[in-house]
Short mmCIF file of C-alpha atoms in Angstrom, two decimals:
data_model
loop_
_atom_site.label_atom_id
_atom_site.label_comp_id
_atom_site.label_asym_id
_atom_site.label_seq_id
_atom_site.Cartn_x
_atom_site.Cartn_y
_atom_site.Cartn_z
CA GLN A 16 -77.21 -20.19 28.44
CA GLY A 17 -78.49 -22.03 25.37
CA THR A 18 -76.05 -24.88 25.92
CA PHE A 19 -77.04 -25.25 29.57
CA THR A 20 -80.75 -25.39 28.64
CA ARG A 21 -80.19 -28.13 26.04
CA GLY A 22 -78.29 -30.20 28.65
CA ILE A 23 -81.25 -30.05 31.00
CA GLU A 24 -83.65 -31.03 28.23
CA MET A 25 -81.45 -34.02 27.24
CA ARG A 26 -81.26 -35.33 30.83
CA GLY A 27 -85.02 -35.06 31.11
CA PHE A 28 -85.43 -37.04 27.91
CA ILE A 29 -83.19 -39.84 29.22
CA THR A 30 -85.13 -39.98 32.49
CA VAL A 31 -88.40 -40.38 30.64
CA LEU A 32 -86.97 -43.23 28.57
CA LEU A 33 -85.76 -45.08 31.68
CA LEU A 34 -89.12 -44.75 33.40
CA SER A 35 -90.86 -45.96 30.28
CA GLY A 36 -88.55 -48.99 30.16
CA CYS A 37 -89.38 -49.87 33.78
CA SER A 38 -93.06 -49.64 33.03
CA MET A 39 -92.73 -51.96 30.04
CA ALA A 40 -90.73 -54.50 32.08
CA GLY A 41 -93.38 -54.49 34.80
CA ALA A 42 -96.13 -54.96 32.25
CA ALA A 43 -94.31 -57.96 30.72
CA GLU A 44 -93.73 -59.76 34.03
CA GLN A 45 -95.14 -63.31 33.92
CA PRO A 46 -97.68 -64.16 36.65
CA THR A 47 -96.64 -67.35 38.51
CA ILE A 48 -97.78 -69.68 41.27
CA GLU A 49 -95.56 -71.77 43.57
CA VAL A 50 -96.81 -74.87 45.39
CA SER A 51 -95.30 -77.58 47.59
CA ALA A 52 -96.48 -81.16 47.97
CA MET A 53 -95.36 -84.29 49.83
CA SER A 54 -96.14 -87.95 49.24
CA GLU A 55 -95.63 -91.12 51.28
CA ILE A 56 -95.78 -94.74 50.21
CA GLN A 57 -95.65 -97.84 52.40
CA VAL A 58 -93.29 -100.65 51.42
CA VAL A 59 -92.73 -104.08 52.99
CA PRO A 60 -88.99 -104.58 53.63
CA ASP A 61 -87.29 -107.49 51.86
CA GLU A 62 -84.03 -107.81 53.81
CA VAL A 63 -82.75 -107.51 57.36
CA ILE A 64 -79.26 -106.55 58.52
CA LEU A 65 -77.97 -107.96 61.80
CA TYR A 66 -75.20 -105.99 63.52
CA LEU A 67 -73.38 -108.36 65.87
CA ALA A 68 -70.27 -108.12 68.02
CA ALA A 69 -68.06 -110.47 69.99
CA HIS A 70 -66.72 -108.76 73.12
CA THR A 71 -63.94 -110.35 75.22
CA ARG A 72 -61.89 -108.98 78.08
CA ASP A 73 -58.78 -110.02 79.98
CA LYS A 74 -55.83 -108.53 81.81
CA HIS A 75 -53.60 -110.04 79.13
CA LEU A 76 -54.04 -108.76 75.59
CA SER A 77 -53.07 -112.08 74.05
CA ILE A 78 -55.75 -113.91 76.03
CA ALA A 79 -58.42 -111.32 75.18
CA LYS A 80 -57.57 -111.74 71.49
CA ARG A 81 -57.41 -115.54 71.70
CA ASP A 82 -60.85 -115.69 73.35
CA ASN A 83 -62.27 -113.33 70.75
CA ASP A 84 -60.83 -115.40 67.90
CA GLU A 85 -62.46 -118.52 69.37
CA VAL A 86 -65.86 -116.85 69.73
CA THR A 87 -65.71 -115.32 66.25
CA THR A 88 -64.73 -118.64 64.68
CA ALA A 89 -67.61 -120.41 66.42
CA VAL A 90 -70.05 -117.71 65.32
CA MET A 91 -68.85 -117.79 61.71
CA GLU A 92 -69.45 -121.55 61.63
CA VAL A 93 -73.16 -120.90 62.30
CA PHE A 94 -73.84 -118.93 59.11
CA PRO A 95 -73.42 -121.77 56.56
CA ARG A 96 -76.28 -123.63 58.27
CA TYR A 97 -78.60 -120.89 57.03
CA GLN A 98 -77.20 -120.79 53.47
CA ILE A 99 -75.99 -117.19 53.89
CA PRO A 100 -73.75 -116.19 50.94
CA ASP A 101 -70.19 -115.16 51.78
CA GLU A 102 -70.79 -111.68 50.32
CA ASP A 103 -73.55 -111.13 52.90
CA ILE A 104 -71.16 -111.74 55.82
CA LYS A 105 -68.74 -108.96 56.62
CA ILE A 106 -66.39 -108.15 59.51
CA THR A 107 -66.90 -104.41 59.88
CA ASP A 108 -64.77 -103.32 62.81
CA LEU A 109 -62.06 -104.39 65.22
CA ASP A 110 -61.68 -102.39 68.39
CA LEU A 111 -59.03 -102.79 71.08
CA THR A 112 -59.41 -100.62 74.18
CA PRO A 113 -57.01 -100.71 77.14
CA ASP A 114 -58.68 -100.11 80.50
CA TYR A 115 -56.75 -97.99 82.99
CA GLY A 116 -59.35 -98.21 85.72
CA GLN A 117 -61.73 -95.67 87.22
CA PHE A 118 -61.18 -91.96 86.67
CA ASN A 119 -60.26 -91.29 90.30
CA SER A 120 -57.93 -94.29 90.60
CA ARG A 121 -56.35 -94.74 87.19
CA SER A 122 -53.37 -97.04 86.77
CA GLU A 123 -50.23 -96.13 84.84
CA THR A 124 -50.50 -99.39 82.90
CA PRO A 125 -53.65 -101.11 81.60
CA ILE A 126 -55.39 -103.37 84.07
CA ALA A 127 -57.37 -105.09 81.32
CA TYR A 128 -58.02 -105.09 77.58
CA ASP A 129 -61.40 -105.00 75.85
CA PHE A 130 -61.31 -106.70 72.46
CA VAL A 131 -64.37 -106.22 70.21
CA ARG A 132 -64.90 -107.65 66.74
CA SER A 133 -68.05 -106.42 64.94
CA MET A 134 -69.80 -108.05 61.99
CA ARG A 135 -72.65 -107.33 59.63
CA ILE A 136 -74.96 -110.10 58.38
CA ARG A 137 -77.60 -109.73 55.67
CA LEU A 138 -80.65 -112.01 55.64
CA THR A 139 -83.50 -112.25 53.16
CA ASN A 140 -85.38 -115.03 54.95
CA PHE A 141 -86.99 -113.45 57.98
CA ASP A 142 -87.87 -116.86 59.42
CA HIS A 143 -84.15 -117.33 60.13
CA ILE A 144 -83.80 -114.28 62.39
CA GLU A 145 -84.72 -115.82 65.74
CA PRO A 146 -83.02 -119.22 65.32
CA LEU A 147 -79.88 -117.59 63.92
CA LEU A 148 -79.63 -115.21 66.87
CA SER A 149 -80.14 -118.08 69.30
CA ASP A 150 -77.39 -120.10 67.62
CA VAL A 151 -74.81 -117.28 67.55
CA ILE A 152 -75.47 -116.46 71.19
CA GLN A 153 -74.99 -120.10 72.11
CA ALA A 154 -71.74 -119.97 70.13
CA GLY A 155 -70.48 -117.25 72.49
CA LEU A 156 -71.63 -113.99 70.92
CA ASN A 157 -72.57 -111.47 73.63
CA ASP A 158 -73.64 -108.31 71.79
CA VAL A 159 -76.52 -107.94 69.31
CA LYS A 160 -76.20 -104.27 68.48
CA ARG A 161 -79.04 -103.81 66.03
CA ILE A 162 -81.66 -105.54 63.88
CA HIS A 163 -82.26 -103.42 60.80
CA PHE A 164 -85.08 -104.12 58.32
CA ARG A 165 -84.55 -102.51 54.92
CA VAL A 166 -85.78 -102.16 51.36
CA SER A 167 -83.11 -103.37 48.94
CA ASN A 168 -84.48 -101.52 45.88
CA GLN A 169 -84.99 -98.10 47.44
CA ARG A 170 -84.46 -96.29 44.15
CA LYS A 171 -87.57 -97.85 42.58
CA TYR A 172 -89.82 -96.76 45.42
CA GLN A 173 -88.20 -93.32 45.67
CA PHE A 174 -89.13 -92.73 42.03
CA GLU A 175 -92.73 -93.73 42.79
CA ALA A 176 -92.92 -91.37 45.77
CA ARG A 177 -91.40 -88.52 43.73
CA LYS A 178 -93.85 -89.08 40.87
CA LEU A 179 -96.77 -89.03 43.30
CA ALA A 180 -95.51 -85.80 44.92
CA MET A 181 -95.35 -84.13 41.49
CA THR A 182 -98.91 -85.27 40.76
CA TYR A 183 -100.10 -83.74 44.03
CA ALA A 184 -98.24 -80.50 43.28
CA ARG A 185 -99.86 -80.13 39.86
CA GLU A 186 -103.31 -80.93 41.24
CA LYS A 187 -102.90 -78.25 43.90
CA ALA A 188 -101.61 -75.70 41.39
CA VAL A 189 -104.49 -76.37 38.97
CA HIS A 190 -107.06 -75.93 41.72
CA LEU A 191 -105.57 -72.71 43.07
CA THR A 192 -105.19 -71.29 39.57
CA GLU A 193 -108.80 -72.04 38.68
CA LEU A 194 -109.94 -70.29 41.85
CA THR A 195 -108.28 -67.10 40.57
CA ASN A 196 -109.79 -67.45 37.08
CA MET A 197 -106.36 -68.11 35.57
CA LYS A 198 -104.91 -70.92 33.46
CA LEU A 199 -101.94 -73.00 34.61
CA GLY A 200 -98.88 -72.92 32.37
CA SER A 201 -95.58 -74.82 32.22
CA PRO A 202 -93.28 -75.42 35.22
CA LEU A 203 -90.62 -72.73 35.58
CA ARG A 204 -88.68 -74.18 38.52
CA ILE A 205 -88.70 -77.51 40.38
CA GLU A 206 -87.05 -78.07 43.75
CA GLU A 207 -86.92 -81.34 45.66
CA GLY A 208 -86.61 -81.54 49.42
CA ILE A 209 -83.58 -83.33 50.86
CA GLU A 210 -84.37 -87.03 51.07
CA SER A 211 -84.43 -88.16 54.69
CA ASN A 212 -85.82 -91.65 54.27
CA TRP A 213 -83.74 -93.23 56.99
CA ASP A 214 -86.33 -95.98 57.31
CA ALA A 215 -85.82 -96.85 53.65
CA GLY A 216 -82.29 -97.79 54.57
CA GLY A 217 -83.62 -99.53 57.64
CA PHE A 218 -86.72 -100.08 59.67
CA GLY A 219 -87.12 -100.22 63.42
CA GLY A 220 -83.80 -100.85 65.08
CA ALA A 221 -84.24 -103.28 67.91
CA MET A 222 -81.23 -103.41 70.20
CA VAL A 223 -80.33 -106.35 72.42
CA ARG A 224 -77.42 -106.28 74.81
CA ILE A 225 -76.23 -109.44 76.55
CA GLU A 226 -74.78 -108.25 79.84
CA PRO A 227 -71.98 -110.38 81.32
CA ASP A 228 -71.71 -111.45 84.94
CA ARG A 229 -69.13 -109.27 86.66
CA PRO A 230 -66.96 -110.43 89.60
CA GLN A 231 -67.10 -108.39 92.76
CA GLY A 232 -64.36 -106.32 94.39
CA ASP A 233 -61.00 -105.41 92.95
CA GLN A 234 -61.01 -108.43 90.64
CA GLN A 235 -63.85 -106.90 88.61
CA GLN A 236 -61.49 -105.22 86.13
CA ILE A 237 -59.06 -108.08 85.54
CA GLN A 238 -60.97 -111.35 85.63
CA PRO A 239 -62.40 -112.83 82.42
CA GLU A 240 -66.11 -112.30 82.16
CA LYS A 241 -68.65 -115.10 82.04
CA THR A 242 -71.45 -114.60 79.58
CA LYS A 243 -75.01 -114.68 80.82
CA LEU A 244 -77.08 -116.05 77.93
CA MET A 245 -80.47 -114.40 77.52
CA LEU A 246 -82.27 -116.86 75.23
CA VAL A 247 -85.92 -116.94 74.22
CA ALA A 248 -87.50 -120.10 75.59
CA LEU A 249 -89.21 -122.04 72.82
CA GLN A 250 -92.81 -123.08 73.39
CA LYS A 251 -93.66 -126.75 73.61
CA ASP A 252 -96.90 -126.17 71.73
CA LYS A 253 -96.23 -126.41 67.98
CA THR A 254 -99.09 -124.01 67.20
CA LYS A 255 -97.63 -121.43 69.57
CA ASP A 256 -94.19 -121.97 68.00
CA GLU A 257 -95.52 -121.19 64.55
CA LYS A 258 -97.38 -118.13 65.82
CA SER A 259 -94.26 -116.80 67.56
CA ALA A 260 -92.22 -117.33 64.41
CA ARG A 261 -94.74 -115.38 62.34
CA ILE A 262 -94.61 -112.47 64.81
CA LEU A 263 -90.78 -112.37 64.76
CA ALA A 264 -90.75 -112.51 60.97
CA ALA A 265 -93.24 -109.66 60.51
CA PRO A 266 -91.20 -106.46 60.07
CA GLY A 267 -94.16 -104.19 59.29
CA GLN A 268 -93.82 -101.51 56.61
CA ILE A 269 -91.34 -98.78 55.73
CA THR A 270 -92.43 -95.26 54.85
CA ILE A 271 -90.69 -93.72 51.82
CA SER A 272 -91.47 -90.05 51.22
CA ALA A 273 -90.74 -87.32 48.69
CA GLN A 274 -91.30 -83.55 48.79
CA VAL A 275 -91.25 -81.13 45.85
CA THR A 276 -91.77 -77.40 45.33
CA VAL A 277 -92.82 -76.33 41.83
CA LYS A 278 -93.20 -72.87 40.34
CA PHE A 279 -95.69 -72.70 37.44
CA ALA A 280 -96.45 -69.95 34.96
CA MET A 281 -100.04 -68.63 34.82
CA SER A 282 -102.01 -66.84 32.12
CA PRO A 283 -105.50 -65.37 31.83
CA GLU A 284 -108.17 -67.78 30.58
#
């Protein structure tokens, strides 16, 4: 009986120690505050990327390729007129698609071949955008996929936006802490939101498609297509010309943002 009683007393002593330890841990817990903040800065883009494509079609693959080679060569001869460095001109894709006709009347062999060669051109002089596009279209290009204004030094502006977001976060934390009669301490944890500054990589995204004239009837799928040029008519008035050029060369501004969540320690004043 004496042994049994001492066992009960020992278990009780251990329980008291554990409860006391929990109480001490709770008393030592550091009060904290967590805040989130977001910043945005506006930046004028300093480069534009033109995504162009030469699209040819014929019932013979060799002719579709030959026509595409001729158009691409003529287009490439335009770029030196605008002093575009070779490293800013890049062929990005080559796509060959056989056409077997409509879904409900498909042929066992291709009735035509679509040959597409895509290219990417970088410009830093925005005054060249409109005349360059006019010249490449006159050279035979029939697809302007995208006009993409960008900031070349995104990292610099991302740092500025992040620094501003951290400033906002601290200001908010200081204010909230003062309202509770506490003092703000050091940061305990910092989290940054996933950067989604798609406009920092590009701005806008105008798309122009030059639709070809299509023959009627059964010959629609196999006859070479004639390009319908959709050119901007230049004004006779020099003043109007200069005004139009300024409008085309004004890309606006790009928004670069940053978002942070910061957990701060707090202490009584």
